Structure formats: structure tokens, C-alpha cells
Amino acid sequence: MTINTKKQFFWSKIQKNLLFILFALQFTACAKKEAFKIDSFPTKTGWGYTISNKNKILIKQSIIPVISDTKSFSTEDEALKTAELVVSKLDQNMSPTVTKNDLILLKIKF
């Protein structure tokens, strides 16, 4: 009885390579995503917020978006709630646009 050792060697190499590829894919999938950082800042008439990633400011919002007035957020909490909404949209790969309905749902006074 003759066993084809060449064929067994070939399949063992493929199994090792597949195992390595699966491990590499798992490692990259579980790599920590860089999170967005939210900060608030005072303005002349209230509060604004910044959203940064890797120490680069992506969004600096000193006025309430969508409304026709150039009015800042009344409280720091309102600014931060809006920033959290924008970050959640960015995390979902959505447009970071804030609508009037979003402001109403967040109970932002404008």
C-alpha cells in the first residue's frame, strides 16, 4: 500500500496558511477603533462643541445648526448632547447633519 505523501504535505500547507489568514483577519477586525473626542467650549452667547479624532478637530460648532439665528447653545449640556448625536451618526457612517427634528428630540431650546 502506497500513500501519496506529496498530497498530504500540500494539504497541510494550505491548512496552515488558512489558519494564519483567519488569525490575521480576526486580529485586524478586533483592532481598537480610534474613538471621536467631544469637547465643549464657551462662546460669547453660550456654548459650542468640537469633535476631534487623533488630535485633529473635525467639527467645530459654535452656533446651533439648522436654525436661522446665529445663536449658541444655552447650556453646556445641550452642546454635548448634540455633539453625541453627531458622533453616533459618524460611527454609523451617516452624514453628521443635524435636523430641526433632531434638536426637538434632544429638547434643545432654540
One Martini backbone bead per residue (centre of mass of N, CA, C, O) as a GRO file, in nm:
protein
  110
    1MET     BB    1   0.094   0.038   0.025
    2THR     BB    2   0.045   0.368  -0.098
    3ILE     BB    3   0.134   0.698   0.001
    4ASN     BB    4   0.063   1.030  -0.068
    5THR     BB    5   0.276   1.269   0.061
    6LYS     BB    6   0.245   1.515  -0.122
    7LYS     BB    7  -0.059   1.570  -0.070
    8GLN     BB    8  -0.042   1.605   0.238
    9PHE     BB    9   0.155   1.843   0.236
   10PHE     BB   10  -0.022   2.038   0.078
   11TRP     BB   11  -0.267   2.044   0.283
   12SER     BB   12  -0.108   2.141   0.532
   13LYS     BB   13  -0.027   2.414   0.411
   14ILE     BB   14  -0.311   2.525   0.366
   15GLN     BB   15  -0.405   2.511   0.658
   16LYS     BB   16  -0.191   2.705   0.772
   17ASN     BB   17  -0.265   2.949   0.593
   18LEU     BB   18  -0.561   2.974   0.679
   19LEU     BB   19  -0.506   3.015   0.977
   20PHE     BB   20  -0.340   3.275   0.944
   21ILE     BB   21  -0.557   3.444   0.799
   22LEU     BB   22  -0.774   3.427   1.021
   23PHE     BB   23  -0.602   3.558   1.240
   24ALA     BB   24  -0.550   3.827   1.094
   25LEU     BB   25  -0.848   3.908   1.061
   26GLN     BB   26  -0.921   3.906   1.360
   27PHE     BB   27  -0.717   4.118   1.452
   28THR     BB   28  -0.820   4.355   1.268
   29ALA     BB   29  -1.120   4.351   1.369
   30CYS     BB   30  -1.022   4.401   1.688
   31ALA     BB   31  -0.920   4.661   1.649
   32LYS     BB   32  -0.894   4.964   1.768
   33LYS     BB   33  -1.089   5.223   1.752
   34GLU     BB   34  -1.095   5.548   1.696
   35ALA     BB   35  -1.223   5.780   1.892
   36PHE     BB   36  -1.421   6.029   1.953
   37LYS     BB   37  -1.388   6.370   2.063
   38ILE     BB   38  -1.549   6.564   2.315
   39ASP     BB   39  -1.600   6.924   2.332
   40SER     BB   40  -1.638   7.215   2.518
   41PHE     BB   41  -1.726   7.572   2.469
   42PRO     BB   42  -1.720   7.898   2.517
   43THR     BB   43  -1.915   8.172   2.435
   44LYS     BB   44  -2.060   8.477   2.420
   45THR     BB   45  -2.376   8.322   2.425
   46GLY     BB   46  -2.248   8.025   2.526
   47TRP     BB   47  -2.225   7.714   2.352
   48GLY     BB   48  -1.996   7.465   2.227
   49TYR     BB   49  -1.839   7.228   1.989
   50THR     BB   50  -1.610   6.949   1.956
   51ILE     BB   51  -1.471   6.720   1.705
   52SER     BB   52  -1.228   6.462   1.743
   53ASN     BB   53  -0.938   6.297   1.571
   54LYS     BB   54  -0.630   6.252   1.639
   55ASN     BB   55  -0.601   6.568   1.720
   56LYS     BB   56  -0.834   6.647   1.510
   57ILE     BB   57  -1.047   6.878   1.400
   58LEU     BB   58  -1.363   6.828   1.246
   59ILE     BB   59  -1.567   6.984   1.448
   60LYS     BB   60  -1.692   7.331   1.481
   61GLN     BB   61  -1.959   7.437   1.702
   62SER     BB   62  -2.096   7.764   1.793
   63ILE     BB   63  -2.377   7.697   1.671
   64ILE     BB   64  -2.691   7.634   1.595
   65PRO     BB   65  -2.808   7.427   1.385
   66VAL     BB   66  -3.061   7.517   1.125
   67ILE     BB   67  -3.101   7.783   1.228
   68SER     BB   68  -3.132   8.127   1.151
   69ASP     BB   69  -2.980   8.187   1.390
   70THR     BB   70  -2.687   8.310   1.577
   71LYS     BB   71  -2.695   8.068   1.815
   72SER     BB   72  -2.614   7.938   2.100
   73PHE     BB   73  -2.596   7.731   2.339
   74SER     BB   74  -2.724   7.753   2.655
   75THR     BB   75  -2.577   7.481   2.732
   76GLU     BB   76  -2.349   7.240   2.774
   77ASP     BB   77  -2.542   6.997   2.752
   78GLU     BB   78  -2.657   7.064   2.473
   79ALA     BB   79  -2.390   7.048   2.319
   80LEU     BB   80  -2.319   6.751   2.399
   81LYS     BB   81  -2.572   6.612   2.288
   82THR     BB   82  -2.521   6.694   1.995
   83ALA     BB   83  -2.240   6.568   1.968
   84GLU     BB   84  -2.333   6.276   2.022
   85LEU     BB   85  -2.512   6.256   1.774
   86VAL     BB   86  -2.291   6.303   1.563
   87VAL     BB   87  -2.113   6.062   1.647
   88SER     BB   88  -2.324   5.843   1.594
   89LYS     BB   89  -2.337   5.904   1.292
   90LEU     BB   90  -2.037   5.854   1.228
   91ASP     BB   91  -2.031   5.554   1.331
   92GLN     BB   92  -2.265   5.490   1.095
   93ASN     BB   93  -2.189   5.640   0.827
   94MET     BB   94  -2.321   5.918   0.848
   95SER     BB   95  -2.446   6.209   0.831
   96PRO     BB   96  -2.381   6.495   1.053
   97THR     BB   97  -2.653   6.604   1.026
   98VAL     BB   98  -2.872   6.843   1.168
   99THR     BB   99  -3.199   6.861   1.270
  100LYS     BB  100  -3.481   6.988   1.398
  101ASN     BB  101  -3.582   6.719   1.505
  102ASP     BB  102  -3.331   6.655   1.670
  103LEU     BB  103  -3.358   6.900   1.860
  104ILE     BB  104  -3.634   6.824   1.972
  105LEU     BB  105  -3.554   6.541   2.085
  106LEU     BB  106  -3.320   6.686   2.270
  107LYS     BB  107  -3.433   6.955   2.392
  108ILE     BB  108  -3.359   7.213   2.230
  109LYS     BB  109  -3.319   7.551   2.264
  110PHE     BB  110  -3.425   7.807   1.991
   0.00000   0.00000   0.00000
